[in-house]
Coordinates of C-alpha atoms in Angstrom, one line a residue:
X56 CA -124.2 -194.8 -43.6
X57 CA -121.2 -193.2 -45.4
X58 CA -121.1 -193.5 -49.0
X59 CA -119.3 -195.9 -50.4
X60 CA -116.4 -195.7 -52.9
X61 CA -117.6 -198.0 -55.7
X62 CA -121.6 -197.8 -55.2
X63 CA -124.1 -195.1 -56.0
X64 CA -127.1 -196.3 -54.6
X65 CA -126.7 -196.5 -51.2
X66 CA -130.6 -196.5 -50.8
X67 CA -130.8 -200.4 -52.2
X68 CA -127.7 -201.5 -49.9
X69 CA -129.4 -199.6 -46.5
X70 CA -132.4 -201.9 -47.7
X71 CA -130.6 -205.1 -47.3
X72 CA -129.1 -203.6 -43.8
X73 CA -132.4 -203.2 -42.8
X74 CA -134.0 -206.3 -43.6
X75 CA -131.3 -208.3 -42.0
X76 CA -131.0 -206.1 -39.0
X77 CA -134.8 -206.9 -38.4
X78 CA -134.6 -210.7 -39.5
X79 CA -131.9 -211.2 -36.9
X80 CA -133.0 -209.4 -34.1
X81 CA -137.1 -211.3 -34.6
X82 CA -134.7 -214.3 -34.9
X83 CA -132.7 -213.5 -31.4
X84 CA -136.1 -212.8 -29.9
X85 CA -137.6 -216.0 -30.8
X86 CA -134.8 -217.7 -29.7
X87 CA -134.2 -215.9 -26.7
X88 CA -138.4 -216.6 -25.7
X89 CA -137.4 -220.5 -26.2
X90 CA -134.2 -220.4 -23.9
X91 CA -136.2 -217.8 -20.7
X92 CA -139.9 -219.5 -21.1
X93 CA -139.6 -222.9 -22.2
X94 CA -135.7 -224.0 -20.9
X95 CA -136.0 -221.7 -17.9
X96 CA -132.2 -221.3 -18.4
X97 CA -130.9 -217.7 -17.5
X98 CA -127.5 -217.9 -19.0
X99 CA -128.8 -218.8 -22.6
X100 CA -131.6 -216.1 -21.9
X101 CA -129.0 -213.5 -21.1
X102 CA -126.4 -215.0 -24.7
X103 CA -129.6 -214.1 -26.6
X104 CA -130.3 -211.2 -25.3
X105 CA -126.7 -209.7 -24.9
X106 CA -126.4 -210.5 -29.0
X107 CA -129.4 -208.5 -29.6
X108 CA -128.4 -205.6 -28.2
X109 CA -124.7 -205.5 -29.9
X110 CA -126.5 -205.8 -33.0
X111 CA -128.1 -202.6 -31.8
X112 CA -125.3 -201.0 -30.7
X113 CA -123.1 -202.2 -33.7
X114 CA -125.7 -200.7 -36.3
X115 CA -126.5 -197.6 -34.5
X116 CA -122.9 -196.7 -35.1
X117 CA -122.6 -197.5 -38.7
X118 CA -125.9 -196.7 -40.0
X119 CA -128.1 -193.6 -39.3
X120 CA -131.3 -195.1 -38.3
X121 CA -133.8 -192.7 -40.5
X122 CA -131.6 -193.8 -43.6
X123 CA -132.6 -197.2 -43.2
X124 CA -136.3 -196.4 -42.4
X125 CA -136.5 -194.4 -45.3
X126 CA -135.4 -197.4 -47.5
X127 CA -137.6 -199.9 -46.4
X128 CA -140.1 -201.2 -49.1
X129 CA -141.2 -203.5 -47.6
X130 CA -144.5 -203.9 -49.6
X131 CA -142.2 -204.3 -52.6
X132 CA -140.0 -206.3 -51.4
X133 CA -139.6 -209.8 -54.0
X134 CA -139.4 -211.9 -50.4
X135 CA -141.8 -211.0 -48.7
X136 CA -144.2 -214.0 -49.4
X137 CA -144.4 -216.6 -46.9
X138 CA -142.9 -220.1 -48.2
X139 CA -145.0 -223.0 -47.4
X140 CA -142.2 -224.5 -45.8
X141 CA -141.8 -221.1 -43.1
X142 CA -145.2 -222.8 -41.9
X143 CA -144.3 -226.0 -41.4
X144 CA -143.0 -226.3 -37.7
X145 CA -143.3 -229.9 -35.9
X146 CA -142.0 -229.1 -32.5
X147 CA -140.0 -226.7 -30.3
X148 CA -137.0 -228.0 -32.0
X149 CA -138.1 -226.9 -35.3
X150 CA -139.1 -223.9 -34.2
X151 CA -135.6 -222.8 -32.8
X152 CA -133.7 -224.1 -35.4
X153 CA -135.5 -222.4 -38.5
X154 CA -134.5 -219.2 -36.6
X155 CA -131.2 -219.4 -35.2
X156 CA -130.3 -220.3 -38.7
X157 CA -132.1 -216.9 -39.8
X158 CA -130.0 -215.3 -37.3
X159 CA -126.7 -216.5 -38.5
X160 CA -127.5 -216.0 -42.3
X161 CA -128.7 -212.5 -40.8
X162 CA -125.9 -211.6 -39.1
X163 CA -123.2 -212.9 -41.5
X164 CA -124.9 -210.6 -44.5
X165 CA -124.6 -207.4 -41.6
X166 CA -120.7 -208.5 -40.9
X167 CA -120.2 -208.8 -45.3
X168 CA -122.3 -205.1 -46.1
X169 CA -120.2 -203.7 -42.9
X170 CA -116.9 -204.5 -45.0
X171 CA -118.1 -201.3 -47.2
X172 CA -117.5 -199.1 -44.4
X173 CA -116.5 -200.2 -41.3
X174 CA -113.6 -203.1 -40.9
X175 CA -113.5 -203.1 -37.0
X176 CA -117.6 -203.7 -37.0
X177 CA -117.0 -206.3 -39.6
X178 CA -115.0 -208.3 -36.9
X179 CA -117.3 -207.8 -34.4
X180 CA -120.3 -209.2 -36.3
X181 CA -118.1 -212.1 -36.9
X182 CA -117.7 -212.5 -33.3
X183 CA -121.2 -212.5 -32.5
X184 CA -122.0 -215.4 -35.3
X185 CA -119.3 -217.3 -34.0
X186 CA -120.9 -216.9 -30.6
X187 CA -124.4 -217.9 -31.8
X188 CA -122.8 -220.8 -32.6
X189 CA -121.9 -221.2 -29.3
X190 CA -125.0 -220.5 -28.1
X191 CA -127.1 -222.9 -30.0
X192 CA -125.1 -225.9 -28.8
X193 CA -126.0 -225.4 -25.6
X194 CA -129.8 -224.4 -26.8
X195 CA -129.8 -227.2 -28.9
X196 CA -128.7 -229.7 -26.3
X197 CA -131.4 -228.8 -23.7
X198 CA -133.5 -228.9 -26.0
X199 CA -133.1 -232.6 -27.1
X200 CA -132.6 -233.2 -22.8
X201 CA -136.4 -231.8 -22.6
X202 CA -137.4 -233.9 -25.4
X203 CA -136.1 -236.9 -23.6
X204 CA -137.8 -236.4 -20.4
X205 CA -141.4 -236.7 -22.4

């Protein structure tokens, strides 16, 4: 990560970019499990997929990998206990929207901490949240279609 301007610690800002580079690829996984296994719909499947990989691509360029690993704390980390409501999931439906919605929280923190450095990855986080959005109308609405057919 370069250093930036008006920070010092880097080491506390590479920890947030971590953290939210893992919640919102676990969230694209999840999500992308839902649209291959349970919709059987390729084109979602592929959204998902495609997403998760530009966040790969997008971070590998901005932020040196070992950087990030070396800030991880995770066993420190002031989140890290599960909230009783992270274990209540009723249905399919739950479970997708509890972590699409990580994934956009996720991916809008990487598009604000990318300001710091890198305007032009800024904008395309932005476009990748706006095409989550996309992407879980459609989810959403096979979804409710399969819940229907019960």
């Amino acid at each position: 990560m370069k250093k930036l301007a008006n920070y010092t610690d880097n080491n506390k800002i590479n920890r947030i970019i971590d953290a939210n580079i893992n919640r919102t690829k676990e969230g694209l996984r999840v999500c992308e499990e839902i649209a291959r296994f349970i919709l059987s719909d390729r084109t979602l499947t592929a959204g998902f997929k495609e997403i998760r990989h530009k966040i790969t691509s997008e971070v590998k360029k901005l932020f040196l990998t070992k950087e990030l690993l070396a800030a991880r704390e995770s066993r420190f980390d002031a989140g890290r206990n599960i909230q009783a409501n992270e274990l209540n999931r009723r249905n399919l439906s739950d479970i997708f929207l509890a972590n699409i919605q990580r994934v956009k929280e996720s991916i809008r923190v990487l598009e604000e901490f990318s300001k710091l450095t890198s305007k032009k990855s800024a904008l395309k986080f932005k476009k990748m949240r706006y095409n989550i959005y996309e992407i879980e109308k459609k989810a959403l609405r096979k979804i409710a279609a399969l819940r229907n057919l019960r």
